[in-house]
CSV table of C-alpha atoms in Angstrom, one decimal:
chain,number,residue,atom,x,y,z
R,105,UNK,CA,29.6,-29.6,14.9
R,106,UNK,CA,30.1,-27.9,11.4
R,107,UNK,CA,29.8,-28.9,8.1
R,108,UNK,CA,32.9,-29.6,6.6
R,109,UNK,CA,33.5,-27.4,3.7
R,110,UNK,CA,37.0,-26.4,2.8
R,111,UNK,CA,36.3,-22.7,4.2
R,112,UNK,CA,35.1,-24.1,7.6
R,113,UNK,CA,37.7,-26.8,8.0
R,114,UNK,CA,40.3,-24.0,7.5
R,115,UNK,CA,38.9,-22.5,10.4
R,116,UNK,CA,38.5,-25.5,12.5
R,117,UNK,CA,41.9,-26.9,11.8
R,118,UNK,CA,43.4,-23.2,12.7
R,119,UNK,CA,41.0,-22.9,15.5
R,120,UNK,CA,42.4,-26.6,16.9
R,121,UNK,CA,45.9,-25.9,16.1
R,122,UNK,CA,45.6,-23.0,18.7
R,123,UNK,CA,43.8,-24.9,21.1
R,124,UNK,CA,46.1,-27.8,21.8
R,125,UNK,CA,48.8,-25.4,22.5
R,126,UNK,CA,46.8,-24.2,25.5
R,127,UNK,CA,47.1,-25.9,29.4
R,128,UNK,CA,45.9,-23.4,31.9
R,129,UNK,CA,43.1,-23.5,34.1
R,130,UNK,CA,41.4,-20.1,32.7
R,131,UNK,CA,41.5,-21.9,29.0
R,132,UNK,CA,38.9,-24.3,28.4
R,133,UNK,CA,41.3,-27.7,27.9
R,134,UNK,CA,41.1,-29.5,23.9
R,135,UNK,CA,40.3,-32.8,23.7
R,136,UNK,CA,40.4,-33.2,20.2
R,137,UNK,CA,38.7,-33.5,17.0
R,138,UNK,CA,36.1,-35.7,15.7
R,139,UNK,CA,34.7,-36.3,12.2
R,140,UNK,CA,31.5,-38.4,10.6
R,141,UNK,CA,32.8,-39.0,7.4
R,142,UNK,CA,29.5,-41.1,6.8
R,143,UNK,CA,27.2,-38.2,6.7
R,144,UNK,CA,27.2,-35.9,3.5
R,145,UNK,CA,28.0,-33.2,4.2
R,146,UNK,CA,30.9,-34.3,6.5
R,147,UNK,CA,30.3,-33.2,9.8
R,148,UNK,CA,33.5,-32.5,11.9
R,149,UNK,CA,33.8,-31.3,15.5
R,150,UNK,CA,36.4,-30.1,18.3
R,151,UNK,CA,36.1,-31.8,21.6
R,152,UNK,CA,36.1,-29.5,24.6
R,153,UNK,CA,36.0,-29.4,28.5
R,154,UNK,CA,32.8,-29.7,29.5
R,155,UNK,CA,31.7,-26.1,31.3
R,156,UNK,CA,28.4,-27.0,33.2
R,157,UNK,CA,27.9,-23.6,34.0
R,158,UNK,CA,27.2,-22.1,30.8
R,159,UNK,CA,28.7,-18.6,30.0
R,160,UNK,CA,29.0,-15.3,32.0
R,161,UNK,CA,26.4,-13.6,29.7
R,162,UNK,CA,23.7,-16.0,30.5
R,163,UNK,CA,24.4,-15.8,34.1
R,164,UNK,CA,24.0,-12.1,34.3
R,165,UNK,CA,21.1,-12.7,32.0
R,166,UNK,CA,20.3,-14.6,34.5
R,167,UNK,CA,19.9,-12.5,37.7
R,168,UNK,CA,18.8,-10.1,35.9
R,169,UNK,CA,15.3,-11.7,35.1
R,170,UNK,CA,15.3,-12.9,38.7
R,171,UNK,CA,15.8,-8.9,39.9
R,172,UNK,CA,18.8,-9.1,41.2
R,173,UNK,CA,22.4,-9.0,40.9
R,174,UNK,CA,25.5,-11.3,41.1
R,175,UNK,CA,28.1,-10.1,44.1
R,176,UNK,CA,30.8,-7.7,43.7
R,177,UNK,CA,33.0,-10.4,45.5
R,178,UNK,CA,32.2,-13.1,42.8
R,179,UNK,CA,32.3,-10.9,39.8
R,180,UNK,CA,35.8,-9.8,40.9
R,181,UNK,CA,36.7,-13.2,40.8
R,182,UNK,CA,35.9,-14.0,37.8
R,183,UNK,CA,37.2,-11.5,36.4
R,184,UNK,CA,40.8,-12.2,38.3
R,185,UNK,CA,40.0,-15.6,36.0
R,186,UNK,CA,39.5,-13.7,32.7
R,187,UNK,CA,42.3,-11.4,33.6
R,188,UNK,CA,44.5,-14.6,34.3
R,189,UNK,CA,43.6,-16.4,31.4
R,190,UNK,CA,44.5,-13.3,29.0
R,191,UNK,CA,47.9,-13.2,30.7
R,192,UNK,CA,48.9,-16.5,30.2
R,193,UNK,CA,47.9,-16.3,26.5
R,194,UNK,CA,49.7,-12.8,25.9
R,195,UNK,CA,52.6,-14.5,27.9
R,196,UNK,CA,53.2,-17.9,25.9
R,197,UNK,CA,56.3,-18.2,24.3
R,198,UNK,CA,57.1,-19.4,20.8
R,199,UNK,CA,54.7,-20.0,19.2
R,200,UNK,CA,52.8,-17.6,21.3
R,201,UNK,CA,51.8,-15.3,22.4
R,202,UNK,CA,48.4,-15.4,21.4
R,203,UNK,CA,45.9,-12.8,20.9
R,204,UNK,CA,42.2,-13.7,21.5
R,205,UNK,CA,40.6,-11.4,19.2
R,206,UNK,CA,37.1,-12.1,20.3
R,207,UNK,CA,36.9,-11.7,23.9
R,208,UNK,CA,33.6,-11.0,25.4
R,209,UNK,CA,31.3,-12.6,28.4
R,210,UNK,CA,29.2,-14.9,25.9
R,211,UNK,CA,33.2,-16.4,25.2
R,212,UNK,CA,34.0,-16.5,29.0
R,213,UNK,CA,32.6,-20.0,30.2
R,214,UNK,CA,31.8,-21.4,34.0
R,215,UNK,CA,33.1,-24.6,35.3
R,216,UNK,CA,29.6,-25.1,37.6
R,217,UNK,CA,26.7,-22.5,38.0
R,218,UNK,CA,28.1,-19.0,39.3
R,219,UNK,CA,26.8,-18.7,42.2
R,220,UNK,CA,28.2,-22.3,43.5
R,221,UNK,CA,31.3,-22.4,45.4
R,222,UNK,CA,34.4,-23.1,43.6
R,223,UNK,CA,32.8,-21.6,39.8
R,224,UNK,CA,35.9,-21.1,38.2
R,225,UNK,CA,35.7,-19.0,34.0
R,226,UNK,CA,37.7,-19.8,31.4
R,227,UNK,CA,38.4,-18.5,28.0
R,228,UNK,CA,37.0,-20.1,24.9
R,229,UNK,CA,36.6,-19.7,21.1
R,230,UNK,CA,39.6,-19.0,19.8
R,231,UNK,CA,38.3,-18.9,16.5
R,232,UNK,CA,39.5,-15.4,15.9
R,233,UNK,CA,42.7,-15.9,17.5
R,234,UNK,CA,46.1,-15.0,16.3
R,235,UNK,CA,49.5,-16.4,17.3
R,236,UNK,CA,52.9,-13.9,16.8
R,237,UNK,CA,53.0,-13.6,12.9
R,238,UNK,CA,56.7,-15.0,12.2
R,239,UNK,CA,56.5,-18.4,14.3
R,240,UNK,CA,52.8,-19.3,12.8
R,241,UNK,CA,54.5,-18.9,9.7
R,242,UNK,CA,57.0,-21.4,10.7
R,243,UNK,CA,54.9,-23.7,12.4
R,244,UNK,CA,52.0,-23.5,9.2
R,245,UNK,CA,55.0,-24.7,6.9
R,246,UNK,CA,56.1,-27.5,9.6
R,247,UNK,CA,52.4,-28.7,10.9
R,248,UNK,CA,50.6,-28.7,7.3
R,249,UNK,CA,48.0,-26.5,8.9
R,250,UNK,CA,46.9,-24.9,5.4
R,251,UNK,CA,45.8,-21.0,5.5
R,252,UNK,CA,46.7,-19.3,8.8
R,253,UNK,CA,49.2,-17.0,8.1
R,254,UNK,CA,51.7,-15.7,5.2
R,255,UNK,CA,53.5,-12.9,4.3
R,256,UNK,CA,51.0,-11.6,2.0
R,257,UNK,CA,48.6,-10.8,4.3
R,258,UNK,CA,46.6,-11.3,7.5
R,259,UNK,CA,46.0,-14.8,8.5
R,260,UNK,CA,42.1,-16.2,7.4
R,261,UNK,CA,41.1,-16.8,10.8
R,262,UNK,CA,41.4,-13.1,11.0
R,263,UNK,CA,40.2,-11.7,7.8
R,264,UNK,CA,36.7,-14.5,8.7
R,265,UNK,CA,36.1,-11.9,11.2
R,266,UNK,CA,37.1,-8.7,13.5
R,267,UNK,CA,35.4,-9.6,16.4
R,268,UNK,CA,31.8,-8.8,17.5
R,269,UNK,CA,31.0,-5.3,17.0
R,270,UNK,CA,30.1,-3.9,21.0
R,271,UNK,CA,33.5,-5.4,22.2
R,272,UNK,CA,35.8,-4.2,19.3
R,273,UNK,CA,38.4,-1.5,20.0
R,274,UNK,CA,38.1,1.4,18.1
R,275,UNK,CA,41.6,1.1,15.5
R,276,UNK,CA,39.7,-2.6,14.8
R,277,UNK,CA,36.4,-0.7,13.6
R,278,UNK,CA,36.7,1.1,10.6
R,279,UNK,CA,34.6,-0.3,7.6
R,280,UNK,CA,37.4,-1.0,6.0
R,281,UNK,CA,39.6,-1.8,8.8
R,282,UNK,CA,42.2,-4.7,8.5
R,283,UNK,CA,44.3,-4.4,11.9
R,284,UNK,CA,45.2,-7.6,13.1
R,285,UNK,CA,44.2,-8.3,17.1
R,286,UNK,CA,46.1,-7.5,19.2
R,287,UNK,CA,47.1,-7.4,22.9
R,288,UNK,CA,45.8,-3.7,23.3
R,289,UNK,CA,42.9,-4.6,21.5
R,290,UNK,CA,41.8,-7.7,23.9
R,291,UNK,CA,42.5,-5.2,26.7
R,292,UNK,CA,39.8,-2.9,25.3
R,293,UNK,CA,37.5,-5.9,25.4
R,294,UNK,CA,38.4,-6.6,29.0
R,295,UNK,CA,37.2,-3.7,29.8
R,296,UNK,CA,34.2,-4.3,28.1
R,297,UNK,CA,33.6,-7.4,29.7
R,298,UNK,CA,34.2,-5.0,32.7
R,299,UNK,CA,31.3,-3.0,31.7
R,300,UNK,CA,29.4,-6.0,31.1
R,301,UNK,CA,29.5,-7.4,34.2
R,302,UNK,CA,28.8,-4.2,36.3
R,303,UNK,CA,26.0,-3.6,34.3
R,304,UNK,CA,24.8,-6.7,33.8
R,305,UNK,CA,24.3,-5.7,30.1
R,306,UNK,CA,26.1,-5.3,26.8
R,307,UNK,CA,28.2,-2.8,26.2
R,308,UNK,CA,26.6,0.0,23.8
R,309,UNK,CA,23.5,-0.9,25.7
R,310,UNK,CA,21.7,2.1,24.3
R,311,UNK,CA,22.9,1.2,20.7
R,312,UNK,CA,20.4,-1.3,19.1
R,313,UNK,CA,22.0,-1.6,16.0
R,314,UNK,CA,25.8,-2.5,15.0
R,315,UNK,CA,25.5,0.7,12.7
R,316,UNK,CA,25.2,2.5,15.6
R,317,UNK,CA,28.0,0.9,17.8
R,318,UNK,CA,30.0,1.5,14.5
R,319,UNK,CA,29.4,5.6,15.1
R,320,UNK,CA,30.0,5.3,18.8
R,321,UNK,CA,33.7,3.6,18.2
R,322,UNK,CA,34.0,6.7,15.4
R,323,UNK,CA,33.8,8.8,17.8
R,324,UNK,CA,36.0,7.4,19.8
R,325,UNK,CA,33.4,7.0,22.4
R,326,UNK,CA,33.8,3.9,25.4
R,327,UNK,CA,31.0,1.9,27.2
R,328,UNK,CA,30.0,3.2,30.2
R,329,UNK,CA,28.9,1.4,33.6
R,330,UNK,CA,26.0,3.4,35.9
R,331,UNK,CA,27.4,5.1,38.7
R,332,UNK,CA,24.7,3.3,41.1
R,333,UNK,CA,25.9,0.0,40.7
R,334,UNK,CA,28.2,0.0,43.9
R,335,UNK,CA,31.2,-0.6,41.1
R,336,UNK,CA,34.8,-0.5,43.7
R,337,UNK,CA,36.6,2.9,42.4
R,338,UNK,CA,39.6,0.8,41.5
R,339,UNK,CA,37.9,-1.4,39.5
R,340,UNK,CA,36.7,1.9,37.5
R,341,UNK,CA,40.0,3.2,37.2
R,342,UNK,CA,40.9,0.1,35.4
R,343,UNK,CA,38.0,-0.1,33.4
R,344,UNK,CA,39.4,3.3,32.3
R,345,UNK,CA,42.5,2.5,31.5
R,346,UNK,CA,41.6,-0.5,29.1
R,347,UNK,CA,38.7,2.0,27.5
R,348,UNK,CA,41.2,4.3,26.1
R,349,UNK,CA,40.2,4.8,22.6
R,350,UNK,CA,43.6,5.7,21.5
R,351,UNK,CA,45.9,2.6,21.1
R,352,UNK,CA,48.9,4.5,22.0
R,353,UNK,CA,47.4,5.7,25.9
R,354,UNK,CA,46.6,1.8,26.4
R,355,UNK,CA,49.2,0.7,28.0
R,356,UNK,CA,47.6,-1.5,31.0
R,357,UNK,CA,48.8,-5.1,30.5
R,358,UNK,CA,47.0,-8.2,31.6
R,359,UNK,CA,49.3,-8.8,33.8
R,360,UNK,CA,48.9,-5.6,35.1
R,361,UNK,CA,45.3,-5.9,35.8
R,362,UNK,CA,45.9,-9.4,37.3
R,363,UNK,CA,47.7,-7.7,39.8
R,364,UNK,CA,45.4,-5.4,40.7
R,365,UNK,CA,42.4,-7.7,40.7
R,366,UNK,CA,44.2,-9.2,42.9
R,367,UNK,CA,44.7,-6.7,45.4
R,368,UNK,CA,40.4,-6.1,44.9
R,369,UNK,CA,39.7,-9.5,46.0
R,370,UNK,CA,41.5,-9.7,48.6
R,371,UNK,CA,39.8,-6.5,50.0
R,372,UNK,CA,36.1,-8.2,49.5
R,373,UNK,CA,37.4,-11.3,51.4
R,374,UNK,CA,38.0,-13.6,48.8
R,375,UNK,CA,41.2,-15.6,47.9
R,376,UNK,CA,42.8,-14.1,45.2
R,377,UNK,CA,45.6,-16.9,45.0
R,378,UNK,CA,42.6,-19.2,44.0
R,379,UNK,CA,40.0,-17.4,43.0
R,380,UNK,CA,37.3,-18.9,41.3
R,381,UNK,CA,39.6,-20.9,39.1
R,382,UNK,CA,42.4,-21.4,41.5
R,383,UNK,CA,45.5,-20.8,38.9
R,384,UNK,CA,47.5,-19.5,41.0
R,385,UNK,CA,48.9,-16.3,38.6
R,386,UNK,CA,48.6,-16.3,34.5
R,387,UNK,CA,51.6,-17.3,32.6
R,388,UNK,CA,51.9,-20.6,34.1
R,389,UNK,CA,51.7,-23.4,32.3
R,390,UNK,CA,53.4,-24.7,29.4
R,391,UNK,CA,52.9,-25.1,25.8
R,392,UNK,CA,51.8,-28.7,24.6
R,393,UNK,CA,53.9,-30.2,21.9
R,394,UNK,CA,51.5,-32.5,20.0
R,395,UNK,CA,48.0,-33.9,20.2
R,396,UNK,CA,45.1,-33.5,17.8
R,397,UNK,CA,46.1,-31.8,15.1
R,398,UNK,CA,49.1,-33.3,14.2
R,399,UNK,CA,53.1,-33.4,15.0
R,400,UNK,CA,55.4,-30.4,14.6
C-alpha cells in the first residue's frame, strides 16, 4: 500500500494500466486495485498473485548463507521463465509491446520455494515500464489514465526512475541520461540477472557504491560471472551477447534467448516445454480488454 498523493497515484494508475493488459504465466496476474478512503492519508493498493516463494534474490541469498548453491538445472529454468516472460512482453501487440525497464532478480518472483518441484518465476513491478510510445498516447487519451505519455516528452513512469543502478545498460546511465527503456536495454539486464544467478550475487559485486557502478557503465565495462562456477559455455556466450555495452552490437532478442535456453535445459534433463512455469513459449497469451482500471 502507498499513500495516495497525486504523484504516487500517477504511478499506481500507470503501473495498473499496464498490468491488466498482461495474461501469461511468467507475469505475475492483476487482481485489481483497492483503496481506504477512510484513512488520511488515503491509502491505495494493487492486488496481485500471490508468489509464496518470495523473489530470486532472496533465494540465492538464501543458499548462500546455507553454503551452497542452487542447481545449474533449476537456474536454467528459471531463467527459460524470465527469458519467456520478456518475450511475451516485447511481443504484445497494440498496445504493446512493453518494455520492462527494471528487470532484475529482486523483480523476478517464485510461485512456491525454489527448490520445490514445479517453482515457476514471473515478472513483476512494472512500475518502470513503458508501452510503444504512439498507442499509449492513444489509449492515455481513450482510458483517462492521466500522465503516462505525450509528445512532449518521456512518459512519468519513466522520468520517476531509470532503473536500479547494477542492472542499467550503459546508453541508460549517463547523469543526465533521458533514454527511454528499451528492448535492448532489458536484454542487458537479462544478462545481468544472468550474472546474478551464476554468482549468486549482484552484479558490480566489487562496486559498493552506485558512484562506482556509475564509472564502471562509463567505461563501458559489463558484470562478470567467476570462471569456477561450473557456468554451461552456452549460457556464457549468451550472457555475452546481452552484455554488449554498445546498443548497436545487441542484437540477441528474447526470443532468441528463449530458444536457446531451451536447447540448455533440455541438455541438463529438464523439460524445457514446461519448465518451471510451464508456458509453453513467450508470446502467447492475449491482451485483456478491461478490468481495474477502467474501459477503453
Amino acid at each position: 500500500r502507498r499513500a495516495a498523493g497525486p504523484k504516487v497515484m500517477r504511478l499506481l494508475h500507470n503501473e495498473c494500466f499496464l498490468l491488466r493488459l498482461l495474461r501469461h504465466p511468467n507475469c505475475v496476474a492483476f487482481v485489481g486495485m483497492v483503496a481506504d478512503r477512510a484513512k488520511r492519508p488515503r491509502y491505495c493498493g494493487a492486488v496481485m498473485e500471490f508468489m509464496r516463494g518470495g523473489n530470486l534474490q532472496d533465494a540465492y541469498e538464501e543458499a548462500v548463507v546455507e553454503e551452497t548453491r542452487l542447481p545449474w538445472p533449476l537456474l536454467l529454468r528459471f531463467l527459460l521463465d524470465i527469458a519467456r516472460g520478456l518475450e511475451y512482453l516485447h511481443g504484445l501487440p497494440p498496445p504493446g509491446p512493453i518494455v520492462h525497464g527494471d528487470l532484475k532478480a529482486q523483480n523476478c518472483l517464485l510461485s512456491a520455494p525454489a527448490t520445490e518441484e514445479g517453482a515457476r518465476v514471473a515478472l513483476a513491478d512494472f512500475g518502470l515500464s513503458e508501452l510503444h510510445a504512439e498507442t499509449m498516447r492513444t489509449l492515455t487519451t481513450a482510458s483517462t489514465v492521466v500522465g503516462v505519455g505525450t509528445e512532449a516528452g518521456p512518459s512519468s513512469v519513466v522520468a520517476a526512475g531509470r532503473g536500479t543502478a547494477r542492472w542499467l545498460a550503459p546508453e541508460r546511465a549517463g547523469r543526465e541520461s533521458d533514454v527511454r527503456p528499451t528492448k535492448a536495454s532489458d536484454m542487458w539486464s537479462f544478462g545481468c540477472v544472468i550474472v546474478e544467478l551464476a554468482s549468486h550475487d549482484v552484479p558490480f559485486a566489487a562496486a559498493k557504491t552506485e558512484a562506482e557502478v556509475m564509472a564502471c557503465l562509463a567505461r563501458r565495462e559489463a558484470p562478470a560471472v567467476p570462471d569456477d562456477v561450473g557456468m554451461p559455455p552456452q549460457l556464457r556466450k549468451l550472457m555475452g551477447e546481452c552484455l554488449e555495452a554498445d546498443v548497436e552490437d545487441r542484437t540477441v532478442t528474447a526470443a532468441a534467448a528463449v530458444r536457446r535456453l531451451e536447447r540448455l535445459v533440455r541438455r541438463a534433463g529438464g523439460d524445457a516445454e514446461g519448465g518451471a512455469g510451464g508456458s509453453g513459449g513467450g508470446g502467447g497469451g492475449g491482451v485483456a480488454r478491461g478490468g481495474a482500471g477502467g474501459s477503453e
